[in-house]
Amino acid sequence: MTGFAELLFSGLMSGLIIGLAGLAVTLVFGIARFSNAATGDTMTLGAYGALVGSAFTGSVILGSLIGLAAGALASVVSYLLVFRPLQGRSPISSLLASIGLAFFIRAIIGLVFGHDQNVFQLDIVRPIKFAGIRIQPNDLKFAAVAISTLAVVFIILHLTPIGRRMRAVADNPLLAKVSGISPRPVMLALWSIAGAVSAIAGIILGMKTVVSPESGWEMLLPAFAAAVLGGIGHPIGAIVGGLLIGVAQELATPFVGFTYKIAVSFIVLLLVLLIRPKGLFGRSEGVR
Amino acid sequence: MLKIENMTGGYGEVDILKGIDLTLEAGEILTVAGTNGAGKSTLAKAVVGLLPRVGGRVLLSGEDITKVPAERRARTGIGYVPQTANVFSSLTIVENLEVVEGVKDRKARMAEMFDLFPALAGRRRSRAGSLSGGERQQLAFARALMTKPPVIVLDEPTAALSPIMADESFSRIKALAGTGTAVLLIEQRARQALEISHRGAIMDGGKVALEGEARTLLADERAAELYLGVGH
């Protein structure tokens, strides 16, 4: 029973990371209307940014903020140089461009940092026991950061003028235009938020495991599965989807092994597409 | 106020609009009627800046706005109520009004809109998607009027309404013109629309087939037979 509870807790932790990445995917899909395959590599970029920042400043917190800024900046630059020129064309063009961008980011990271695994220098803390479950104190910090990130995103979306305009564009782009909403600030806000959220997901993932040029790419399938499971374009759905996939992956680990747990994401993705393509929250598009 | 000169255009390579000339003065209602596929909604989209390909000129208060993007036209003087999908369904009523850009005193203007459409005032926090057809129509009007536009384009505003709601809608449009707003009214209920209009234009095959005083068009036997529906 304790083993099950520990797997469940571990699944929720993984789920938060997947959920954050899924949130970035779903935000971009809801507003820019394509699946951004560079989300995973933006995560990786954020993690490397945090590693470099930590090394320079001697502070993991300051380093993480640098990583976050790097993710947001890379995302905005990607929009300005790659996705904005493709606006108005088929979503397939943007999807293919995002795959190319993902390879490009990964290649640059590999070239600059090499392909060795890197780790964050975090203090080693003894696990605490709660109801018989061993919990790493760092996991609680990561969970707090992930939940705070989600809260900030939801505050932006629902309580700020730019957030409301983002939701309006997601709801009905043409009506947004004839309501005087300029696409440029909305898109810049979108890509900044998506990049920052991806970077935070990548930094937490890197701190929990290791950082390598492939680490974010490997999270892309679970992130897409979370977005699809929750209902693509639905931010809360992406988080719930991420948590469910994280838990499913961890609970499946004793049966399928660590290496194959990612197959759970693929199975979930396939089942949702076959049985309920609109996902759990029942809407097919738009950031609600 | 609004002048359309030799307007051509469409969604792809084929012209749906084939040389439209129309003018609209402040406080005037101009009904554009015609059969399905005549190009009425395409004309509305061209005026507000949503048609991908447009030739000719659109002048607003003498200024050429043909190349001005839709969002700037909306901020500077053209309100638009599309026929369908005319509210942000997932946003609340208040949010639908808050997102509109180009509003000078937003708080005061929202209060005016809730005075004008009291049915919306009691449901400010309701999602627009949960509103009835009539309430949606009111919200669509309120959203389009937030910027106090000198020109408003209404694309079949009574299409999904019951006869009673349609009558209310026509009364509202007449009152709106009474405040000095120029109204370009695209309507299938052509007779009713012409009855509240100053002038009318009847489109056929992407061109204006007949144009004139609303009273004259209502009395025109040819117009009645071909476009307005005799006896309706």
Short mmCIF file of C-alpha atoms in Angstrom, two decimals:
data_model
loop_
_atom_site.label_atom_id
_atom_site.label_comp_id
_atom_site.label_asym_id
_atom_site.label_seq_id
_atom_site.Cartn_x
_atom_site.Cartn_y
_atom_site.Cartn_z
CA MET A 1 0.00 0.00 0.00
CA THR A 2 2.84 2.39 0.89
CA GLY A 3 4.52 1.57 -2.39
CA PHE A 4 1.32 2.40 -4.24
CA ALA A 5 0.97 5.72 -2.39
CA GLU A 6 4.58 6.63 -3.18
CA LEU A 7 4.03 5.85 -6.86
CA LEU A 8 0.86 7.95 -6.74
CA PHE A 9 2.74 10.89 -5.23
CA SER A 10 5.54 10.49 -7.73
CA GLY A 11 2.92 10.37 -10.51
CA LEU A 12 1.35 13.61 -9.32
CA MET A 13 4.78 15.26 -9.38
CA SER A 14 5.47 14.03 -12.92
CA GLY A 15 1.92 15.00 -13.79
CA LEU A 16 2.52 18.60 -12.77
CA ILE A 17 5.51 18.80 -15.13
CA ILE A 18 3.57 17.13 -17.95
CA GLY A 19 0.62 19.40 -17.17
CA LEU A 20 2.78 22.54 -17.43
CA ALA A 21 4.14 21.38 -20.79
CA GLY A 22 0.60 20.44 -21.85
CA LEU A 23 -0.56 23.92 -20.81
CA ALA A 24 2.06 25.49 -23.10
CA VAL A 25 0.92 23.22 -25.96
CA THR A 26 -2.75 23.97 -25.38
CA LEU A 27 -2.27 27.75 -25.08
CA VAL A 28 -0.46 27.90 -28.41
CA PHE A 29 -2.99 25.62 -30.05
CA GLY A 30 -5.94 27.59 -28.71
CA ILE A 31 -4.69 30.97 -29.93
CA ALA A 32 -2.14 30.38 -32.71
CA ARG A 33 -4.07 27.30 -33.92
CA PHE A 34 -1.31 24.77 -34.39
CA SER A 35 0.48 22.11 -32.34
CA ASN A 36 3.89 23.45 -31.39
CA ALA A 37 6.38 20.58 -31.56
CA ALA A 38 9.14 22.89 -30.29
CA THR A 39 7.55 22.97 -26.81
CA GLY A 40 9.78 20.17 -25.53
CA ASP A 41 12.97 21.78 -26.77
CA THR A 42 11.95 25.13 -25.28
CA MET A 43 11.76 23.18 -21.99
CA THR A 44 15.31 21.96 -22.57
CA LEU A 45 16.49 25.47 -23.42
CA GLY A 46 14.98 26.74 -20.18
CA ALA A 47 16.75 24.03 -18.20
CA TYR A 48 20.13 24.81 -19.79
CA GLY A 49 19.51 28.53 -19.25
CA ALA A 50 18.91 27.79 -15.57
CA LEU A 51 22.07 25.64 -15.37
CA VAL A 52 24.20 28.40 -16.89
CA GLY A 53 22.45 31.05 -14.80
CA SER A 54 22.99 29.05 -11.61
CA ALA A 55 26.68 28.62 -12.43
CA PHE A 56 27.10 32.35 -13.07
CA THR A 57 25.10 33.67 -10.14
CA GLY A 58 25.75 30.86 -7.66
CA SER A 59 22.02 30.82 -6.94
CA VAL A 60 19.62 28.17 -8.20
CA ILE A 61 16.72 30.61 -7.80
CA LEU A 62 18.38 33.39 -9.81
CA GLY A 63 19.56 30.81 -12.32
CA SER A 64 16.00 29.52 -12.70
CA LEU A 65 14.75 33.04 -13.36
CA ILE A 66 17.39 33.37 -16.07
CA GLY A 67 16.25 30.03 -17.52
CA LEU A 68 12.65 31.21 -17.45
CA ALA A 69 13.61 34.42 -19.27
CA ALA A 70 15.62 32.41 -21.81
CA GLY A 71 12.60 30.19 -22.55
CA ALA A 72 10.27 33.18 -22.92
CA LEU A 73 12.74 35.05 -25.12
CA ALA A 74 13.42 32.04 -27.35
CA SER A 75 9.68 31.51 -27.72
CA VAL A 76 9.03 35.15 -28.70
CA VAL A 77 11.95 35.09 -31.17
CA SER A 78 10.56 31.84 -32.65
CA TYR A 79 7.23 33.57 -33.14
CA LEU A 80 8.73 36.66 -34.73
CA LEU A 81 11.13 34.82 -37.05
CA VAL A 82 9.29 31.59 -37.84
CA PHE A 83 5.61 31.49 -36.93
CA ARG A 84 4.49 35.05 -37.66
CA PRO A 85 5.58 34.87 -41.32
CA LEU A 86 3.52 31.66 -41.59
CA GLN A 87 0.35 33.17 -40.15
CA GLY A 88 -2.62 32.78 -42.43
CA ARG A 89 -1.21 29.62 -44.02
CA SER A 90 -2.24 26.05 -43.22
CA PRO A 91 -1.61 24.94 -39.60
CA ILE A 92 0.42 22.09 -41.13
CA SER A 93 3.01 24.66 -42.28
CA SER A 94 3.44 25.94 -38.73
CA LEU A 95 3.51 22.40 -37.31
CA LEU A 96 6.24 21.36 -39.75
CA ALA A 97 8.16 24.57 -39.04
CA SER A 98 7.92 23.85 -35.31
CA ILE A 99 9.39 20.36 -35.87
CA GLY A 100 12.27 21.96 -37.75
CA LEU A 101 12.68 24.54 -35.00
CA ALA A 102 12.76 21.76 -32.39
CA PHE A 103 15.64 20.03 -34.22
CA PHE A 104 17.40 23.37 -34.60
CA ILE A 105 17.19 24.23 -30.88
CA ARG A 106 18.34 20.72 -29.93
CA ALA A 107 21.26 20.86 -32.37
CA ILE A 108 22.38 24.24 -31.03
CA ILE A 109 22.15 23.00 -27.43
CA GLY A 110 24.13 19.86 -28.35
CA LEU A 111 26.74 21.96 -30.11
CA VAL A 112 27.18 24.40 -27.23
CA PHE A 113 26.82 22.11 -24.22
CA GLY A 114 27.64 18.67 -25.62
CA HIS A 115 25.52 15.56 -25.16
CA ASP A 116 26.57 14.64 -21.63
CA GLN A 117 24.01 14.67 -18.87
CA ASN A 118 24.13 17.64 -16.50
CA VAL A 119 22.70 18.00 -13.03
CA PHE A 120 21.68 20.94 -10.89
CA GLN A 121 23.72 21.30 -7.72
CA LEU A 122 20.90 21.07 -5.22
CA ASP A 123 21.30 20.56 -1.48
CA ILE A 124 20.81 16.95 -0.49
CA VAL A 125 17.97 16.82 2.00
CA ARG A 126 16.76 13.80 3.95
CA PRO A 127 13.26 12.64 2.85
CA ILE A 128 10.44 13.34 5.25
CA LYS A 129 7.88 10.71 6.14
CA PHE A 130 4.20 11.52 5.97
CA ALA A 131 1.61 8.78 6.61
CA GLY A 132 4.28 6.24 5.87
CA ILE A 133 5.17 7.80 2.52
CA ARG A 134 8.70 9.09 1.90
CA ILE A 135 8.58 12.55 0.39
CA GLN A 136 11.55 14.53 -0.92
CA PRO A 137 11.31 18.11 0.44
CA ASN A 138 12.50 19.37 -2.96
CA ASP A 139 9.45 17.73 -4.54
CA LEU A 140 7.22 19.85 -2.35
CA LYS A 141 9.11 22.96 -3.50
CA PHE A 142 8.76 21.89 -7.14
CA ALA A 143 5.04 21.29 -6.63
CA ALA A 144 4.69 24.74 -5.05
CA VAL A 145 6.48 26.33 -8.03
CA ALA A 146 4.35 24.40 -10.53
CA ILE A 147 1.09 25.28 -8.76
CA SER A 148 2.16 28.95 -8.44
CA THR A 149 2.93 28.99 -12.17
CA LEU A 150 -0.51 27.63 -12.96
CA ALA A 151 -2.09 30.21 -10.65
CA VAL A 152 -0.19 33.05 -12.35
CA VAL A 153 -1.22 31.83 -15.82
CA PHE A 154 -4.87 31.61 -14.78
CA ILE A 155 -4.73 35.06 -13.17
CA ILE A 156 -3.26 36.47 -16.39
CA LEU A 157 -5.90 34.74 -18.54
CA HIS A 158 -8.90 35.68 -16.44
CA LEU A 159 -8.07 38.86 -14.54
CA THR A 160 -5.96 40.98 -16.86
CA PRO A 161 -7.00 42.84 -20.02
CA ILE A 162 -4.39 41.07 -22.17
CA GLY A 163 -5.49 37.68 -20.81
CA ARG A 164 -9.13 38.39 -21.61
CA ARG A 165 -8.11 39.47 -25.11
CA MET A 166 -6.11 36.25 -25.51
CA ARG A 167 -9.23 34.28 -24.58
CA ALA A 168 -11.29 36.38 -26.99
CA VAL A 169 -8.88 35.65 -29.85
CA ALA A 170 -8.98 31.95 -28.94
CA ASP A 171 -12.77 32.00 -28.86
CA ASN A 172 -13.38 33.79 -32.14
CA PRO A 173 -10.42 35.32 -34.01
CA LEU A 174 -12.51 37.21 -36.58
CA LEU A 175 -14.83 38.69 -33.98
CA ALA A 176 -11.73 39.69 -32.00
CA LYS A 177 -10.48 41.61 -35.04
CA VAL A 178 -13.72 43.51 -35.52
CA SER A 179 -13.71 44.25 -31.78
CA GLY A 180 -10.49 46.18 -32.35
CA ILE A 181 -8.18 43.62 -30.74
CA SER A 182 -4.70 43.87 -32.25
CA PRO A 183 -3.18 40.44 -32.88
CA ARG A 184 0.41 41.56 -32.17
CA PRO A 185 0.27 42.19 -28.39
CA VAL A 186 -1.90 39.11 -27.96
CA MET A 187 0.58 36.92 -29.83
CA LEU A 188 3.59 38.39 -28.02
CA ALA A 189 1.89 37.72 -24.67
CA LEU A 190 0.97 34.20 -25.77
CA TRP A 191 4.50 33.26 -26.85
CA SER A 192 6.06 34.84 -23.77
CA ILE A 193 3.74 32.89 -21.48
CA ALA A 194 4.07 29.63 -23.42
CA GLY A 195 7.88 29.97 -23.44
CA ALA A 196 8.08 30.81 -19.74
CA VAL A 197 5.75 27.94 -18.77
CA SER A 198 7.74 25.51 -20.95
CA ALA A 199 10.98 26.71 -19.39
CA ILE A 200 9.64 26.25 -15.85
CA ALA A 201 8.53 22.71 -16.76
CA GLY A 202 12.01 22.02 -18.18
CA ILE A 203 13.78 23.45 -15.13
CA ILE A 204 11.71 21.38 -12.69
CA LEU A 205 12.24 18.28 -14.85
CA GLY A 206 15.98 18.99 -14.93
CA MET A 207 16.14 19.45 -11.17
CA LYS A 208 14.21 16.24 -10.55
CA THR A 209 16.24 14.18 -13.01
CA VAL A 210 19.06 15.28 -15.30
CA VAL A 211 19.46 17.82 -18.07
CA SER A 212 20.38 16.59 -21.53
CA PRO A 213 19.65 17.94 -25.03
CA GLU A 214 16.94 15.29 -25.43
CA SER A 215 15.19 15.71 -22.07
CA GLY A 216 12.48 18.10 -23.28
CA TRP A 217 11.90 16.28 -26.56
CA GLU A 218 11.11 13.13 -24.59
CA MET A 219 8.38 15.04 -22.75
CA LEU A 220 6.65 16.14 -25.94
CA LEU A 221 4.47 13.05 -26.37
CA PRO A 222 3.17 13.14 -22.76
CA ALA A 223 2.58 16.90 -23.15
CA PHE A 224 0.55 16.41 -26.35
CA ALA A 225 -1.30 13.51 -24.72
CA ALA A 226 -2.15 15.73 -21.71
CA ALA A 227 -3.43 18.52 -23.97
CA VAL A 228 -5.53 16.09 -26.02
CA LEU A 229 -6.83 14.23 -22.96
CA GLY A 230 -7.91 17.47 -21.29
CA GLY A 231 -9.47 18.84 -24.48
CA ILE A 232 -7.08 20.69 -26.75
CA GLY A 233 -7.23 24.44 -26.12
CA HIS A 234 -8.50 23.96 -22.56
CA PRO A 235 -5.89 25.10 -19.96
CA ILE A 236 -7.49 23.37 -16.97
CA GLY A 237 -7.94 20.26 -19.10
CA ALA A 238 -4.21 20.23 -19.89
CA ILE A 239 -3.35 20.24 -16.18
CA VAL A 240 -5.88 17.53 -15.32
CA GLY A 241 -4.71 15.53 -18.35
CA GLY A 242 -1.09 15.93 -17.24
CA LEU A 243 -1.85 14.73 -13.72
CA LEU A 244 -3.78 11.70 -14.99
CA ILE A 245 -1.01 10.75 -17.43
CA GLY A 246 1.69 11.28 -14.80
CA VAL A 247 -0.11 9.03 -12.34
CA ALA A 248 -0.89 6.42 -15.04
CA GLN A 249 2.78 6.35 -16.10
CA GLU A 250 4.06 5.89 -12.56
CA LEU A 251 1.49 3.25 -11.65
CA ALA A 252 2.36 1.37 -14.85
CA THR A 253 6.10 1.43 -14.10
CA PRO A 254 6.15 -1.76 -11.93
CA PHE A 255 4.49 -3.63 -14.78
CA VAL A 256 6.13 -2.21 -17.91
CA GLY A 257 9.41 -0.89 -16.50
CA PHE A 258 10.83 2.65 -16.45
CA THR A 259 11.89 2.63 -20.11
CA TYR A 260 8.46 1.81 -21.47
CA LYS A 261 6.30 3.94 -19.20
CA ILE A 262 6.17 6.63 -21.90
CA ALA A 263 4.12 4.14 -23.94
CA VAL A 264 1.28 4.89 -21.51
CA SER A 265 1.10 8.41 -22.95
CA PHE A 266 0.84 7.01 -26.44
CA ILE A 267 -1.92 4.59 -25.42
CA VAL A 268 -3.83 7.39 -23.66
CA LEU A 269 -3.42 9.63 -26.72
CA LEU A 270 -4.66 6.89 -29.03
CA LEU A 271 -7.64 5.98 -26.84
CA VAL A 272 -8.74 9.59 -26.42
CA LEU A 273 -8.49 10.26 -30.15
CA LEU A 274 -10.51 7.11 -30.86
CA ILE A 275 -13.13 7.36 -28.12
CA ARG A 276 -13.46 11.03 -27.19
CA PRO A 277 -11.52 13.26 -29.59
CA LYS A 278 -12.72 16.41 -27.80
CA GLY A 279 -11.07 15.24 -24.57
CA LEU A 280 -12.37 15.28 -21.01
CA PHE A 281 -13.55 18.87 -21.02
CA GLY A 282 -15.46 18.44 -24.20
CA ARG A 283 -14.38 21.41 -26.30
CA SER A 284 -12.23 21.06 -29.34
CA GLU A 285 -10.58 24.46 -29.66
CA GLY A 286 -9.93 27.81 -28.09
CA VAL A 287 -8.40 28.80 -24.77
CA ARG A 288 -11.40 29.05 -22.47
CA MET B 1 -19.96 59.31 -43.82
CA LEU B 2 -19.28 56.00 -45.63
CA LYS B 3 -18.60 55.79 -49.33
CA ILE B 4 -18.02 52.59 -51.29
CA GLU B 5 -16.55 53.09 -54.75
CA ASN B 6 -16.41 50.40 -57.42
CA MET B 7 -15.88 47.67 -54.83
CA THR B 8 -14.86 44.28 -56.18
CA GLY B 9 -13.46 41.26 -54.38
CA GLY B 10 -13.97 37.82 -52.93
CA TYR B 11 -12.46 35.06 -50.85
CA GLY B 12 -10.44 33.42 -53.62
CA GLU B 13 -9.73 34.32 -57.21
CA VAL B 14 -13.38 34.66 -58.24
CA ASP B 15 -15.01 38.05 -57.67
CA ILE B 16 -18.18 37.86 -55.61
CA LEU B 17 -18.54 41.64 -55.54
CA LYS B 18 -18.52 43.03 -59.07
CA GLY B 19 -18.36 46.79 -58.77
CA ILE B 20 -20.46 48.14 -55.91
CA ASP B 21 -21.05 51.87 -55.41
CA LEU B 22 -22.93 52.96 -52.30
CA THR B 23 -23.00 55.92 -49.94
CA LEU B 24 -24.29 56.17 -46.40
CA GLU B 25 -24.87 59.38 -44.47
CA ALA B 26 -24.88 60.00 -40.72
CA GLY B 27 -28.16 58.99 -39.11
CA GLU B 28 -29.22 57.10 -42.21
CA ILE B 29 -30.31 53.48 -42.49
CA LEU B 30 -29.40 51.85 -45.78
CA THR B 31 -30.89 48.39 -46.22
CA VAL B 32 -29.07 46.03 -48.53
CA ALA B 33 -31.35 43.20 -49.61
CA GLY B 34 -31.20 40.53 -52.27
CA THR B 35 -31.41 36.83 -52.89
CA ASN B 36 -29.15 34.27 -51.24
CA GLY B 37 -25.70 34.37 -52.80
CA ALA B 38 -26.14 37.93 -54.06
CA GLY B 39 -23.05 39.00 -52.12
CA LYS B 40 -24.69 40.90 -49.24
CA SER B 41 -22.63 39.37 -46.41
CA THR B 42 -19.50 39.58 -48.55
CA LEU B 43 -20.15 43.30 -48.92
CA ALA B 44 -20.47 43.62 -45.13
CA LYS B 45 -17.15 41.80 -44.65
CA ALA B 46 -15.47 44.00 -47.25
CA VAL B 47 -16.63 47.16 -45.49
CA VAL B 48 -15.35 46.03 -42.07
CA GLY B 49 -12.05 44.72 -43.46
CA LEU B 50 -12.55 40.96 -43.23
CA LEU B 51 -12.62 40.14 -46.94
CA PRO B 52 -9.22 38.79 -48.04
CA ARG B 53 -9.26 40.46 -51.47
CA VAL B 54 -10.88 43.80 -52.15
CA GLY B 55 -10.65 46.23 -55.05
CA GLY B 56 -12.06 49.73 -55.32
CA ARG B 57 -12.21 52.11 -52.37
CA VAL B 58 -13.89 52.44 -48.98
CA LEU B 59 -13.96 55.97 -47.58
CA LEU B 60 -14.90 56.77 -43.99
CA SER B 61 -15.52 60.49 -43.39
CA GLY B 62 -13.47 61.17 -46.52
CA GLU B 63 -10.51 59.06 -45.43
CA ASP B 64 -9.53 56.10 -47.59
CA ILE B 65 -9.62 53.05 -45.30
CA THR B 66 -9.42 50.38 -48.02
CA LYS B 67 -6.02 49.17 -46.78
CA VAL B 68 -6.70 49.71 -43.07
CA PRO B 69 -6.85 46.39 -41.17
CA ALA B 70 -10.13 45.31 -39.57
CA GLU B 71 -8.98 45.93 -35.98
CA ARG B 72 -8.08 49.55 -36.75
CA ARG B 73 -11.34 50.12 -38.61
CA ALA B 74 -13.17 48.80 -35.55
CA ARG B 75 -11.28 51.13 -33.22
CA THR B 76 -11.74 54.19 -35.38
CA GLY B 77 -15.31 54.06 -36.46
CA ILE B 78 -16.95 50.93 -37.91
CA GLY B 79 -18.94 48.64 -35.64
CA TYR B 80 -19.96 45.25 -36.94
CA VAL B 81 -22.48 42.65 -35.87
CA PRO B 82 -21.89 39.45 -37.86
CA GLN B 83 -24.79 37.19 -38.72
CA THR B 84 -23.45 34.22 -36.73
CA ALA B 85 -20.81 33.76 -34.03
CA ASN B 86 -21.33 37.37 -33.01
CA VAL B 87 -20.40 37.04 -29.32
CA PHE B 88 -17.44 35.47 -27.50
CA SER B 89 -19.30 32.40 -26.23
CA SER B 90 -16.79 31.36 -23.59
CA LEU B 91 -16.46 34.86 -22.12
CA THR B 92 -18.95 36.41 -19.72
CA ILE B 93 -21.20 39.29 -20.76
CA VAL B 94 -18.95 41.78 -18.95
CA GLU B 95 -15.83 40.28 -20.53
CA ASN B 96 -17.42 40.54 -23.99
CA LEU B 97 -17.64 44.29 -23.45
CA GLU B 98 -14.30 44.61 -21.64
CA VAL B 99 -12.26 43.14 -24.49
CA VAL B 100 -13.38 45.73 -27.03
CA GLU B 101 -10.54 48.13 -27.83
CA GLY B 102 -10.84 51.79 -28.69
CA VAL B 103 -13.33 52.60 -25.93
CA LYS B 104 -12.73 55.99 -24.31
CA ASP B 105 -14.51 55.86 -20.93
CA ARG B 106 -15.06 52.14 -20.58
CA LYS B 107 -16.84 52.18 -17.24
CA ALA B 108 -19.32 54.83 -18.31
CA ARG B 109 -19.85 53.20 -21.69
CA MET B 110 -20.53 49.80 -20.12
CA ALA B 111 -23.07 51.41 -17.80
CA GLU B 112 -24.75 52.98 -20.85
CA MET B 113 -24.86 49.61 -22.58
CA PHE B 114 -26.47 47.97 -19.54
CA ASP B 115 -29.04 50.79 -19.44
CA LEU B 116 -29.74 50.27 -23.12
CA PHE B 117 -29.95 46.48 -22.78
CA PRO B 118 -31.36 45.85 -19.29
CA ALA B 119 -31.76 42.11 -19.96
CA LEU B 120 -27.96 41.86 -19.98
CA ALA B 121 -27.48 43.85 -16.78
CA GLY B 122 -28.89 41.12 -14.57
CA ARG B 123 -26.65 38.45 -16.06
CA ARG B 124 -23.32 40.24 -16.21
CA ARG B 125 -21.31 37.23 -15.05
CA SER B 126 -23.13 34.69 -17.26
CA ARG B 127 -21.23 33.18 -20.14
CA ALA B 128 -22.38 34.53 -23.48
CA GLY B 129 -22.73 30.94 -24.69
CA SER B 130 -25.54 30.40 -22.18
CA LEU B 131 -27.69 33.29 -23.47
CA SER B 132 -30.87 32.96 -25.53
CA GLY B 133 -30.86 34.05 -29.18
CA GLY B 134 -32.40 37.42 -28.33
CA GLU B 135 -29.99 38.08 -25.48
CA ARG B 136 -27.05 37.14 -27.67
CA GLN B 137 -28.25 39.59 -30.27
CA GLN B 138 -28.43 42.32 -27.64
CA LEU B 139 -24.92 41.51 -26.45
CA ALA B 140 -23.67 41.55 -30.05
CA PHE B 141 -25.18 45.03 -30.47
CA ALA B 142 -23.72 46.22 -27.17
CA ARG B 143 -20.27 44.91 -28.10
CA ALA B 144 -20.38 46.64 -31.47
CA LEU B 145 -21.60 49.91 -29.93
CA MET B 146 -18.95 50.09 -27.20
CA THR B 147 -16.71 52.39 -29.29
CA LYS B 148 -19.63 54.70 -30.22
CA PRO B 149 -18.95 53.99 -33.90
CA PRO B 150 -20.27 56.55 -36.40
CA VAL B 151 -21.02 53.65 -38.76
CA ILE B 152 -22.41 50.24 -37.85
CA VAL B 153 -22.74 47.27 -40.19
CA LEU B 154 -25.43 44.77 -39.24
CA ASP B 155 -25.42 41.46 -41.10
CA GLU B 156 -28.89 39.93 -40.91
CA PRO B 157 -29.45 40.90 -37.26
CA THR B 158 -32.93 39.34 -37.19
CA ALA B 159 -32.04 36.05 -38.92
CA ALA B 160 -32.38 33.80 -35.88
CA LEU B 161 -35.04 35.80 -34.05
CA SER B 162 -38.76 35.24 -33.53
CA PRO B 163 -41.08 37.80 -35.19
CA ILE B 164 -41.55 39.64 -31.88
CA MET B 165 -37.81 39.77 -31.21
CA ALA B 166 -37.21 40.85 -34.81
CA ASP B 167 -39.66 43.76 -34.35
CA GLU B 168 -37.78 44.79 -31.20
CA SER B 169 -34.53 44.58 -33.10
CA PHE B 170 -35.83 46.81 -35.92
CA SER B 171 -37.06 49.36 -33.34
CA ARG B 172 -33.61 49.35 -31.77
CA ILE B 173 -31.94 49.91 -35.14
CA LYS B 174 -34.28 52.84 -35.87
CA ALA B 175 -33.50 54.36 -32.47
CA LEU B 176 -29.79 53.88 -33.10
CA ALA B 177 -29.97 55.79 -36.38
CA GLY B 178 -31.87 58.48 -34.47
CA THR B 179 -28.70 59.10 -32.44
CA GLY B 180 -26.79 59.93 -35.63
CA THR B 181 -25.21 56.53 -36.29
CA ALA B 182 -25.11 55.50 -39.93
CA VAL B 183 -26.49 51.96 -40.28
CA LEU B 184 -25.67 49.59 -43.12
CA LEU B 185 -28.33 46.93 -42.66
CA ILE B 186 -28.02 43.64 -44.53
CA GLU B 187 -31.41 41.94 -44.27
CA GLN B 188 -33.42 39.02 -45.61
CA ARG B 189 -36.61 40.47 -44.10
CA ALA B 190 -36.35 43.13 -46.76
CA ARG B 191 -39.81 44.65 -46.48
CA GLN B 192 -39.60 45.14 -42.72
CA ALA B 193 -36.07 46.49 -43.05
CA LEU B 194 -37.04 48.95 -45.79
CA GLU B 195 -39.94 50.18 -43.70
CA ILE B 196 -37.50 51.56 -41.10
CA SER B 197 -34.86 52.59 -43.66
CA HIS B 198 -34.19 55.81 -45.48
CA ARG B 199 -32.75 54.14 -48.54
CA GLY B 200 -32.33 50.67 -49.94
CA ALA B 201 -30.14 48.78 -52.36
CA ILE B 202 -31.01 45.43 -53.85
CA MET B 203 -28.11 43.22 -54.84
CA ASP B 204 -28.10 40.55 -57.49
CA GLY B 205 -25.08 38.58 -58.68
CA GLY B 206 -22.56 40.76 -56.84
CA LYS B 207 -23.95 44.03 -58.24
CA VAL B 208 -26.46 46.61 -57.09
CA ALA B 209 -29.51 45.87 -59.24
CA LEU B 210 -31.78 48.53 -57.77
CA GLU B 211 -31.12 51.46 -55.50
CA GLY B 212 -33.19 54.32 -54.20
CA GLU B 213 -35.43 55.70 -51.50
CA ALA B 214 -36.81 52.94 -49.29
CA ARG B 215 -40.37 54.12 -49.93
CA THR B 216 -39.80 54.01 -53.69
CA LEU B 217 -38.36 50.50 -53.55
CA LEU B 218 -41.27 49.28 -51.45
CA ALA B 219 -43.67 50.65 -54.06
CA ASP B 220 -41.66 49.29 -57.00
CA GLU B 221 -43.56 46.33 -58.47
CA ARG B 222 -40.49 44.85 -60.12
CA ALA B 223 -38.50 44.97 -56.89
CA ALA B 224 -41.44 43.53 -54.98
CA GLU B 225 -41.84 40.67 -57.41
CA LEU B 226 -38.17 39.77 -57.83
CA TYR B 227 -36.55 40.50 -54.50
CA LEU B 228 -38.84 41.56 -51.69
CA GLY B 229 -41.37 38.75 -51.69
CA VAL B 230 -44.84 39.91 -52.79
CA GLY B 231 -47.29 40.08 -49.95
CA HIS B 232 -44.67 39.57 -47.22
#
